[in-house]
Amino acid sequence: MLPFDDALRRILESAAVLPSERVTLEHSAGRVLAEDLVARSPLPGFDYSAMDGYALASSVLRGVGPWSLPVRGESRAGALAPKLAPNSVCRIFTGAPIPDGADTVVMQEDVARDGENARFTIAPGAGSHIRRRGEDLAEGAIALALGTRLNAFRIGLAAAVDRADVLVARRPKVAILCTGEELRAPGSAATPGTIPDSNGPTLAAMVWSAGGVTDIRPRTGDTLGATEEALRAALQDTDLLLTVGGVSVGEHDLVRAALSNVGAQLDFWKVQIRPGKPLAFGRFGETLILGLPGNPVSAQLTFALFGMPLLRAMQGDQKPLPPRGRARLHSALRQSPGRTGFYRAQLDGDLAITSSNQASGSTASLAHADALLIVPADSAGLAAGDSVEMIRLAEL
Ligand code: AMP
Ligand code: MG
């Protein structure tokens, strides 16, 4: 049985970065850059005013104020600035270029107008309220580096450095194959002993949020023949195959045998974690395979912990892992040592309240949790008030 960190490392190391494609900015959220985005000109591109007010040469406000100076011309956003006439000030608006000859802007709240003249009572420092060409990024600077996952703000920066499209890794294709005689489509007619397939839709949503596209395969029952046939079809034209269920040790757990019968190589099938111990990882040619346990919490958390980072690594993401933070335990948490424990908890500020139902089938507890608390494998638990490592579920 592999320790958590070793299993994660082996999975991430097996990821080959996918080829890239060009997408427009509006389709780039969550995608990973396959190029450095270089600022081809300085950002901002010209000196501009950060305020509505008056542009002037600070040298005209010498000696003791107040000073009254004629207002000549105006500089508006989107237009060329006039040249500053000697011994005058220029009306200026936010975003407008600084006129030649001006070195400061006085905001209009500090200025009284008297017909054609503007009256100043305090001398501004040189450079006030001026945003300088290149102060955000110099020409030639890397605005966003290869391997950066794009979010709304990074898309904003790409647009600010004048890009309409970006080169990103193509989306990994992920086949999802749920196994189990008992499964039926959510919302379909219930027959005795059947349950809705809740893992399929959850995993599909997680695949999308990690940048993948899904191929949801027809669910298969628990015979070796049917499982092999479903596996063969699901392995066609796929970057990652997810199987769900059938990887533990019961007589109807046929996925491992079926994978081996169709020619897949398994690297490992047990990890020292709780929940989710039976987790298989292997490959078939270029296609990677994750065999997830069927229990909903186990399936969903193992995919969150191993599968989402894998999909990100396949896109060349330099930060494929979710950030970890710390919280304070509201109550004591006990575990029998031997496996890294992942516990559902709700957060109240920095206080973590563990969910009362930690069963691996409790979809309700996972749906209402805010965080996963991580307790090291060698620990027998933590006391109330102890600091505990955690992953926020919203940051997966
Ligand atoms: P298994 O790993 O196949 O032994 O399944 C373990 C438990 O998870 C059983 O109670 C299954 O009914 C349940 N299960 C398996 N797959 C799913 C699924 N796709 N959706 C909901 N529950 C499932
Ligand atoms: Mg099963």
GROMACS .gro file of C-alpha atoms and ligand atoms in nm:
model
  420
    1MET     CA    1   0.000   0.000   0.000
    2LEU     CA    2   0.146   0.335  -0.105
    3PRO     CA    3   0.158   0.640   0.123
    4PHE     CA    4  -0.053   0.932  -0.001
    5ASP     CA    5   0.242   1.149  -0.112
    6ASP     CA    6   0.407   0.866  -0.306
    7ALA     CA    7   0.085   0.782  -0.489
    8LEU     CA    8   0.029   1.146  -0.577
    9ARG     CA    9   0.386   1.186  -0.700
   10ARG     CA   10   0.363   0.875  -0.917
   11ILE     CA   11   0.039   0.993  -1.070
   12LEU     CA   12   0.166   1.345  -1.141
   13GLU     CA   13   0.496   1.218  -1.282
   14SER     CA   14   0.311   1.002  -1.531
   15ALA     CA   15   0.136   1.304  -1.686
   16ALA     CA   16   0.260   1.400  -2.032
   17VAL     CA   17   0.166   1.755  -2.132
   18LEU     CA   18  -0.097   1.757  -2.406
   19PRO     CA   19  -0.057   1.943  -2.737
   20SER     CA   20  -0.176   2.303  -2.748
   21GLU     CA   21  -0.445   2.497  -2.931
   22ARG     CA   22  -0.532   2.864  -2.972
   23VAL     CA   23  -0.850   2.992  -2.804
   24THR     CA   24  -1.008   3.335  -2.779
   25LEU     CA   25  -0.997   3.503  -2.439
   26GLU     CA   26  -1.367   3.445  -2.380
   27HIS     CA   27  -1.303   3.068  -2.397
   28SER     CA   28  -0.984   3.068  -2.195
   29ALA     CA   29  -1.106   3.059  -1.832
   30GLY     CA   30  -0.953   2.765  -1.646
   31ARG     CA   31  -0.719   2.679  -1.933
   32VAL     CA   32  -0.341   2.656  -1.891
   33LEU     CA   33  -0.104   2.874  -2.096
   34ALA     CA   34   0.121   2.690  -2.339
   35GLU     CA   35   0.320   3.008  -2.411
   36ASP     CA   36   0.471   3.300  -2.222
   37LEU     CA   37   0.253   3.608  -2.267
   38VAL     CA   38   0.502   3.889  -2.325
   39ALA     CA   39   0.410   4.255  -2.295
   40ARG     CA   40   0.496   4.381  -2.645
   41SER     CA   41   0.472   4.741  -2.527
   42PRO     CA   42   0.482   4.899  -2.180
   43LEU     CA   43   0.173   4.875  -1.962
   44PRO     CA   44   0.027   5.135  -1.938
   45GLY     CA   45   0.128   5.253  -2.283
   46PHE     CA   46   0.138   5.624  -2.197
   47ASP     CA   47   0.138   5.852  -1.891
   48TYR     CA   48  -0.223   5.923  -1.794
   49SER     CA   49  -0.422   6.093  -1.522
   50ALA     CA   50  -0.566   5.886  -1.238
   51MET     CA   51  -0.809   6.169  -1.146
   52ASP     CA   52  -1.043   6.428  -1.287
   53GLY     CA   53  -0.868   6.761  -1.230
   54TYR     CA   54  -0.604   6.993  -1.374
   55ALA     CA   55  -0.266   6.908  -1.526
   56LEU     CA   56   0.013   7.158  -1.476
   57ALA     CA   57   0.386   7.211  -1.437
   58SER     CA   58   0.454   7.209  -1.062
   59SER     CA   59   0.702   7.496  -1.116
   60VAL     CA   60   0.411   7.740  -1.173
   61LEU     CA   61   0.297   7.707  -0.811
   62ARG     CA   62   0.610   7.868  -0.660
   63GLY     CA   63   0.623   8.077  -0.344
   64VAL     CA   64   0.312   8.104  -0.127
   65GLY     CA   65  -0.040   8.034  -0.253
   66PRO     CA   66  -0.314   8.063  -0.332
   67TRP     CA   67  -0.242   8.077  -0.706
   68SER     CA   68  -0.485   8.159  -0.979
   69LEU     CA   69  -0.400   8.036  -1.329
   70PRO     CA   70  -0.587   8.037  -1.661
   71VAL     CA   71  -0.732   7.705  -1.781
   72ARG     CA   72  -0.624   7.638  -2.144
   73GLY     CA   73  -0.749   7.333  -2.333
   74GLU     CA   74  -0.851   6.992  -2.206
   75SER     CA   75  -0.727   6.635  -2.223
   76ARG     CA   76  -0.993   6.363  -2.248
   77ALA     CA   77  -0.964   5.983  -2.242
   78GLY     CA   78  -0.933   5.849  -2.594
   79ALA     CA   79  -0.791   6.167  -2.750
   80LEU     CA   80  -0.449   6.318  -2.800
   81ALA     CA   81  -0.351   6.565  -2.526
   82PRO     CA   82  -0.292   6.931  -2.619
   83LYS     CA   83   0.049   7.079  -2.537
   84LEU     CA   84   0.048   7.268  -2.208
   85ALA     CA   85   0.052   7.646  -2.274
   86PRO     CA   86   0.308   7.837  -2.062
   87ASN     CA   87   0.183   7.965  -1.723
   88SER     CA   88  -0.152   7.789  -1.754
   89VAL     CA   89  -0.317   7.465  -1.648
   90CYS     CA   90  -0.499   7.210  -1.863
   91ARG     CA   91  -0.835   7.053  -1.769
   92ILE     CA   92  -0.787   6.676  -1.753
   93PHE     CA   93  -1.004   6.369  -1.693
   94THR     CA   94  -0.934   6.019  -1.561
   95GLY     CA   95  -0.758   5.804  -1.820
   96ALA     CA   96  -0.656   6.101  -2.035
   97PRO     CA   97  -0.295   6.142  -2.153
   98ILE     CA   98  -0.077   6.390  -1.964
   99PRO     CA   99  -0.009   6.698  -2.179
  100ASP     CA  100   0.353   6.764  -2.279
  101GLY     CA  101   0.499   7.002  -2.026
  102ALA     CA  102   0.279   6.892  -1.732
  103ASP     CA  103   0.432   6.694  -1.446
  104THR     CA  104   0.147   6.679  -1.196
  105VAL     CA  105  -0.231   6.659  -1.165
  106VAL     CA  106  -0.434   6.836  -0.897
  107MET     CA  107  -0.768   6.669  -0.837
  108GLN     CA  108  -1.071   6.884  -0.900
  109GLU     CA  109  -1.193   6.853  -0.540
  110ASP     CA  110  -0.888   7.067  -0.440
  111VAL     CA  111  -0.949   7.335  -0.702
  112ALA     CA  112  -1.196   7.625  -0.708
  113ARG     CA  113  -1.307   7.755  -1.048
  114ASP     CA  114  -1.341   8.127  -1.107
  115GLY     CA  115  -1.457   8.169  -1.468
  116GLU     CA  116  -1.159   8.101  -1.699
  117ASN     CA  117  -0.926   8.061  -1.403
  118ALA     CA  118  -0.856   7.784  -1.157
  119ARG     CA  119  -0.756   7.863  -0.799
  120PHE     CA  120  -0.509   7.639  -0.614
  121THR     CA  121  -0.444   7.664  -0.240
  122ILE     CA  122  -0.193   7.381  -0.190
  123ALA     CA  123   0.110   7.301  -0.405
  124PRO     CA  124   0.099   6.935  -0.515
  125GLY     CA  125   0.406   6.715  -0.520
  126ALA     CA  126   0.553   6.654  -0.865
  127GLY     CA  127   0.404   6.343  -1.024
  128SER     CA  128   0.084   6.329  -0.815
  129HIS     CA  129  -0.205   6.137  -0.970
  130ILE     CA  130  -0.003   6.040  -1.276
  131ARG     CA  131   0.012   5.674  -1.379
  132ARG     CA  132   0.342   5.627  -1.558
  133ARG     CA  133   0.400   5.447  -1.886
  134GLY     CA  134   0.535   5.100  -1.800
  135GLU     CA  135   0.477   5.123  -1.423
  136ASP     CA  136   0.266   4.803  -1.428
  137LEU     CA  137   0.479   4.609  -1.679
  138ALA     CA  138   0.789   4.709  -1.874
  139GLU     CA  139   0.808   4.640  -2.246
  140GLY     CA  140   0.929   4.282  -2.299
  141ALA     CA  141   0.829   4.165  -1.949
  142ILE     CA  142   0.651   3.830  -1.913
  143ALA     CA  143   0.295   3.922  -1.820
  144LEU     CA  144   0.191   3.559  -1.764
  145ALA     CA  145   0.424   3.261  -1.781
  146LEU     CA  146   0.374   2.931  -1.958
  147GLY     CA  147   0.203   2.688  -1.721
  148THR     CA  148  -0.021   2.955  -1.565
  149ARG     CA  149  -0.385   2.858  -1.519
  150LEU     CA  150  -0.604   3.142  -1.645
  151ASN     CA  151  -0.866   3.298  -1.422
  152ALA     CA  152  -1.077   3.608  -1.474
  153PHE     CA  153  -0.803   3.846  -1.356
  154ARG     CA  154  -0.534   3.683  -1.569
  155ILE     CA  155  -0.765   3.702  -1.869
  156GLY     CA  156  -0.791   4.073  -1.788
  157LEU     CA  157  -0.413   4.106  -1.795
  158ALA     CA  158  -0.390   3.915  -2.124
  159ALA     CA  159  -0.640   4.161  -2.272
  160ALA     CA  160  -0.449   4.457  -2.122
  161VAL     CA  161  -0.132   4.342  -2.302
  162ASP     CA  162  -0.339   4.337  -2.620
  163ARG     CA  163  -0.402   3.968  -2.676
  164ALA     CA  164  -0.727   3.852  -2.833
  165ASP     CA  165  -0.634   3.484  -2.811
  166VAL     CA  166  -0.390   3.264  -2.624
  167LEU     CA  167  -0.216   2.933  -2.678
  168VAL     CA  168  -0.334   2.680  -2.419
  169ALA     CA  169  -0.305   2.304  -2.370
  170ARG     CA  170  -0.594   2.123  -2.531
  171ARG     CA  171  -0.856   1.987  -2.294
  172PRO     CA  172  -0.787   1.632  -2.173
  173LYS     CA  173  -1.054   1.386  -2.289
  174VAL     CA  174  -1.187   1.192  -1.993
  175ALA     CA  175  -1.405   0.883  -2.022
  176ILE     CA  176  -1.617   0.809  -1.714
  177LEU     CA  177  -1.731   0.450  -1.671
  178CYS     CA  178  -1.949   0.368  -1.370
  179THR     CA  179  -1.987   0.003  -1.279
  180GLY     CA  180  -2.252  -0.167  -1.068
  181GLU     CA  181  -2.576  -0.360  -1.132
  182GLU     CA  182  -2.751  -0.136  -0.882
  183LEU     CA  183  -2.695   0.189  -1.068
  184ARG     CA  184  -2.956   0.372  -1.270
  185ALA     CA  185  -2.981   0.722  -1.414
  186PRO     CA  186  -3.087   0.985  -1.160
  187GLY     CA  187  -3.457   1.055  -1.209
  188SER     CA  188  -3.531   0.722  -1.378
  189ALA     CA  189  -3.789   0.470  -1.250
  190ALA     CA  190  -3.671   0.310  -0.926
  191THR     CA  191  -3.678  -0.068  -0.898
  192PRO     CA  192  -3.601  -0.249  -0.572
  193GLY     CA  193  -3.234  -0.243  -0.479
  194THR     CA  194  -3.134   0.015  -0.737
  195ILE     CA  195  -2.981   0.354  -0.658
  196PRO     CA  196  -2.925   0.667  -0.864
  197ASP     CA  197  -2.573   0.702  -1.001
  198SER     CA  198  -2.449   1.002  -0.805
  199ASN     CA  199  -2.079   0.965  -0.885
  200GLY     CA  200  -2.117   1.009  -1.260
  201PRO     CA  201  -2.254   1.365  -1.250
  202THR     CA  202  -2.017   1.468  -0.970
  203LEU     CA  203  -1.710   1.342  -1.152
  204ALA     CA  204  -1.823   1.503  -1.477
  205ALA     CA  205  -1.851   1.838  -1.298
  206MET     CA  206  -1.505   1.797  -1.143
  207VAL     CA  207  -1.354   1.701  -1.479
  208TRP     CA  208  -1.496   2.019  -1.633
  209SER     CA  209  -1.370   2.234  -1.352
  210ALA     CA  210  -1.020   2.087  -1.397
  211GLY     CA  211  -1.028   2.179  -1.766
  212GLY     CA  212  -1.122   1.839  -1.914
  213VAL     CA  213  -1.401   1.728  -2.147
  214THR     CA  214  -1.611   1.428  -2.054
  215ASP     CA  215  -1.721   1.123  -2.243
  216ILE     CA  216  -1.981   0.966  -2.014
  217ARG     CA  217  -1.991   0.597  -2.101
  218PRO     CA  218  -2.302   0.379  -2.059
  219ARG     CA  219  -2.302   0.226  -1.708
  220THR     CA  220  -2.202  -0.139  -1.695
  221GLY     CA  221  -2.317  -0.428  -1.476
  222ASP     CA  222  -2.098  -0.660  -1.273
  223THR     CA  223  -1.997  -0.932  -1.517
  224LEU     CA  224  -1.642  -0.973  -1.638
  225GLY     CA  225  -1.746  -0.987  -2.004
  226ALA     CA  226  -1.958  -0.673  -1.994
  227THR     CA  227  -1.692  -0.486  -1.797
  228GLU     CA  228  -1.418  -0.581  -2.044
  229GLU     CA  229  -1.631  -0.479  -2.338
  230ALA     CA  230  -1.713  -0.145  -2.176
  231LEU     CA  231  -1.346  -0.088  -2.094
  232ARG     CA  232  -1.232  -0.161  -2.451
  233ALA     CA  233  -1.479   0.093  -2.589
  234ALA     CA  234  -1.400   0.353  -2.320
  235LEU     CA  235  -1.024   0.328  -2.385
  236GLN     CA  236  -1.065   0.446  -2.747
  237ASP     CA  237  -0.947   0.802  -2.809
  238THR     CA  238  -0.923   0.893  -2.440
  239ASP     CA  239  -0.650   1.068  -2.241
  240LEU     CA  240  -0.778   0.950  -1.904
  241LEU     CA  241  -1.020   0.670  -1.821
  242LEU     CA  242  -1.203   0.687  -1.491
  243THR     CA  243  -1.366   0.367  -1.374
  244VAL     CA  244  -1.594   0.388  -1.074
  245GLY     CA  245  -1.665   0.100  -0.837
  246GLY     CA  246  -1.561  -0.261  -0.847
  247VAL     CA  247  -1.201  -0.212  -0.735
  248SER     CA  248  -1.221  -0.353  -0.384
  249VAL     CA  249  -1.200  -0.719  -0.291
  250GLY     CA  250  -1.562  -0.845  -0.315
  251GLU     CA  251  -1.658  -1.123  -0.559
  252HIS     CA  252  -1.837  -0.870  -0.778
  253ASP     CA  253  -1.541  -0.632  -0.790
  254LEU     CA  254  -1.420  -0.716  -1.135
  255VAL     CA  255  -1.262  -0.398  -1.259
  256ARG     CA  256  -0.904  -0.490  -1.174
  257ALA     CA  257  -0.931  -0.828  -1.345
  258ALA     CA  258  -1.109  -0.677  -1.643
  259LEU     CA  259  -0.844  -0.405  -1.679
  260SER     CA  260  -0.570  -0.662  -1.679
  261ASN     CA  261  -0.763  -0.881  -1.930
  262VAL     CA  262  -0.791  -0.595  -2.178
  263GLY     CA  263  -0.416  -0.534  -2.153
  264ALA     CA  264  -0.392  -0.237  -1.916
  265GLN     CA  265  -0.088  -0.212  -1.687
  266LEU     CA  266  -0.162  -0.132  -1.325
  267ASP     CA  267   0.098   0.066  -1.133
  268PHE     CA  268  -0.078   0.040  -0.795
  269TRP     CA  269  -0.425  -0.027  -0.656
  270LYS     CA  270  -0.409   0.062  -0.289
  271VAL     CA  271  -0.322   0.389  -0.119
  272GLN     CA  272  -0.286   0.454   0.253
  273ILE     CA  273  -0.572   0.703   0.276
  274ARG     CA  274  -0.905   0.717   0.451
  275PRO     CA  275  -1.153   0.719   0.285
  276GLY     CA  276  -1.063   0.565  -0.049
  277LYS     CA  277  -0.806   0.290   0.011
  278PRO     CA  278  -0.881   0.091  -0.307
  279LEU     CA  279  -0.758   0.333  -0.572
  280ALA     CA  280  -0.608   0.186  -0.887
  281PHE     CA  281  -0.373   0.367  -1.121
  282GLY     CA  282  -0.236   0.241  -1.447
  283ARG     CA  283  -0.218   0.292  -1.820
  284PHE     CA  284  -0.313   0.145  -2.153
  285GLY     CA  285  -0.075   0.280  -2.415
  286GLU     CA  286  -0.092   0.659  -2.386
  287THR     CA  287  -0.418   0.650  -2.192
  288LEU     CA  288  -0.394   0.687  -1.815
  289ILE     CA  289  -0.641   0.499  -1.598
  290LEU     CA  290  -0.772   0.586  -1.253
  291GLY     CA  291  -0.984   0.314  -1.092
  292LEU     CA  292  -1.191   0.492  -0.828
  293PRO     CA  293  -1.375   0.318  -0.545
  294GLY     CA  294  -1.755   0.321  -0.576
  295ASN     CA  295  -1.852   0.469  -0.243
  296PRO     CA  296  -1.952   0.824  -0.332
  297VAL     CA  297  -1.734   1.007  -0.081
  298SER     CA  298  -1.436   0.785  -0.161
  299ALA     CA  299  -1.484   0.820  -0.537
  300GLN     CA  300  -1.533   1.193  -0.526
  301LEU     CA  301  -1.254   1.271  -0.281
  302THR     CA  302  -0.998   1.046  -0.445
  303PHE     CA  303  -1.076   1.213  -0.776
  304ALA     CA  304  -1.042   1.554  -0.612
  305LEU     CA  305  -0.710   1.460  -0.449
  306PHE     CA  306  -0.549   1.271  -0.736
  307GLY     CA  307  -0.755   1.312  -1.052
  308MET     CA  308  -0.801   1.688  -1.067
  309PRO     CA  309  -0.429   1.755  -1.010
  310LEU     CA  310  -0.353   1.492  -1.276
  311LEU     CA  311  -0.577   1.667  -1.530
  312ARG     CA  312  -0.406   1.996  -1.450
  313ALA     CA  313  -0.061   1.842  -1.482
  314MET     CA  314  -0.166   1.701  -1.823
  315GLN     CA  315  -0.231   2.062  -1.925
  316GLY     CA  316   0.114   2.173  -1.805
  317ASP     CA  317  -0.016   2.357  -1.499
  318GLN     CA  318   0.281   2.462  -1.283
  319LYS     CA  319   0.056   2.457  -0.975
  320PRO     CA  320  -0.159   2.149  -1.014
  321LEU     CA  321  -0.230   2.100  -0.644
  322PRO     CA  322  -0.500   2.280  -0.445
  323PRO     CA  323  -0.368   2.526  -0.184
  324ARG     CA  324  -0.357   2.406   0.175
  325GLY     CA  325  -0.444   2.620   0.471
  326ARG     CA  326  -0.484   2.567   0.844
  327ALA     CA  327  -0.780   2.572   1.079
  328ARG     CA  328  -0.834   2.516   1.451
  329LEU     CA  329  -1.021   2.205   1.554
  330HIS     CA  330  -1.348   2.268   1.734
  331SER     CA  331  -1.348   1.920   1.890
  332ALA     CA  332  -1.105   1.633   1.925
  333LEU     CA  333  -1.056   1.411   1.620
  334ARG     CA  334  -0.943   1.053   1.671
  335GLN     CA  335  -0.811   0.808   1.411
  336SER     CA  336  -0.638   0.474   1.411
  337PRO     CA  337  -0.289   0.539   1.273
  338GLY     CA  338  -0.179   0.387   0.941
  339ARG     CA  339  -0.356   0.595   0.678
  340THR     CA  340  -0.367   0.967   0.599
  341GLY     CA  341  -0.714   1.078   0.704
  342PHE     CA  342  -0.928   1.324   0.511
  343TYR     CA  343  -1.220   1.447   0.719
  344ARG     CA  344  -1.516   1.654   0.607
  345ALA     CA  345  -1.567   1.972   0.808
  346GLN     CA  346  -1.759   2.294   0.810
  347LEU     CA  347  -1.571   2.617   0.872
  348ASP     CA  348  -1.674   2.897   1.102
  349GLY     CA  349  -1.401   3.155   1.060
  350ASP     CA  350  -1.080   2.967   1.138
  351LEU     CA  351  -1.267   2.704   1.340
  352ALA     CA  352  -1.322   2.362   1.180
  353ILE     CA  353  -1.624   2.162   1.293
  354THR     CA  354  -1.596   1.805   1.169
  355SER     CA  355  -1.908   1.661   1.009
  356SER     CA  356  -2.084   1.414   1.237
  357ASN     CA  357  -2.120   1.156   0.960
  358GLN     CA  358  -1.780   1.060   0.821
  359ALA     CA  359  -1.908   0.746   0.645
  360SER     CA  360  -1.774   0.701   0.294
  361GLY     CA  361  -2.126   0.677   0.156
  362SER     CA  362  -2.250   1.004   0.303
  363THR     CA  363  -2.304   1.231   0.006
  364ALA     CA  364  -2.498   1.478   0.222
  365SER     CA  365  -2.204   1.536   0.455
  366LEU     CA  366  -1.974   1.603   0.161
  367ALA     CA  367  -2.222   1.833  -0.009
  368HIS     CA  368  -2.244   2.047   0.303
  369ALA     CA  369  -1.876   2.046   0.393
  370ASP     CA  370  -1.648   2.346   0.338
  371ALA     CA  371  -1.314   2.178   0.387
  372LEU     CA  372  -1.122   1.854   0.405
  373LEU     CA  373  -0.910   1.827   0.716
  374ILE     CA  374  -0.587   1.633   0.667
  375VAL     CA  375  -0.452   1.421   0.952
  376PRO     CA  376  -0.111   1.258   0.894
  377ALA     CA  377  -0.099   0.877   0.871
  378ASP     CA  378   0.114   0.837   1.184
  379SER     CA  379  -0.120   1.046   1.400
  380ALA     CA  380  -0.369   0.894   1.644
  381GLY     CA  381  -0.569   1.214   1.625
  382LEU     CA  382  -0.576   1.574   1.736
  383ALA     CA  383  -0.715   1.756   2.038
  384ALA     CA  384  -0.974   2.032   2.041
  385GLY     CA  385  -0.800   2.362   1.966
  386ASP     CA  386  -0.515   2.197   1.772
  387SER     CA  387  -0.414   2.344   1.440
  388VAL     CA  388  -0.501   2.115   1.150
  389GLU     CA  389  -0.405   2.127   0.782
  390MET     CA  390  -0.692   2.160   0.537
  391ILE     CA  391  -0.797   2.199   0.176
  392ARG     CA  392  -1.098   2.422   0.112
  393LEU     CA  393  -1.340   2.238  -0.116
  394ALA     CA  394  -1.409   2.561  -0.306
  395GLU     CA  395  -1.037   2.576  -0.395
  396LEU     CA  396  -1.009   2.226  -0.540
  397AMP     P1  397  -1.815  -0.080  -0.507
  397AMP     O1  398  -1.687  -0.005  -0.501
  397AMP     O2  399  -1.855  -0.112  -0.646
  397AMP     O3  400  -1.809  -0.200  -0.419
  397AMP     O4  401  -1.925   0.015  -0.450
  397AMP     C1  402  -1.924   0.058  -0.316
  397AMP     C2  403  -2.053   0.128  -0.279
  397AMP     O5  404  -2.067   0.246  -0.360
  397AMP     C3  405  -2.178   0.049  -0.302
  397AMP     O6  406  -2.267   0.080  -0.199
  397AMP     C4  407  -2.230   0.100  -0.435
  397AMP     O7  408  -2.370   0.083  -0.448
  397AMP     C5  409  -2.192   0.245  -0.428
  397AMP     N1  410  -2.171   0.301  -0.561
  397AMP     C6  411  -2.091   0.252  -0.657
  397AMP     N2  412  -2.093   0.326  -0.767
  397AMP     C7  413  -2.178   0.427  -0.741
  397AMP     C8  414  -2.223   0.538  -0.816
  397AMP     N3  415  -2.181   0.561  -0.942
  397AMP     N4  416  -2.311   0.624  -0.758
  397AMP     C9  417  -2.354   0.603  -0.632
  397AMP     N5  418  -2.313   0.501  -0.556
  397AMP    C10  419  -2.228   0.411  -0.608
  398MG      MG  420  -1.995  -0.223  -0.738
   0.00000   0.00000   0.00000
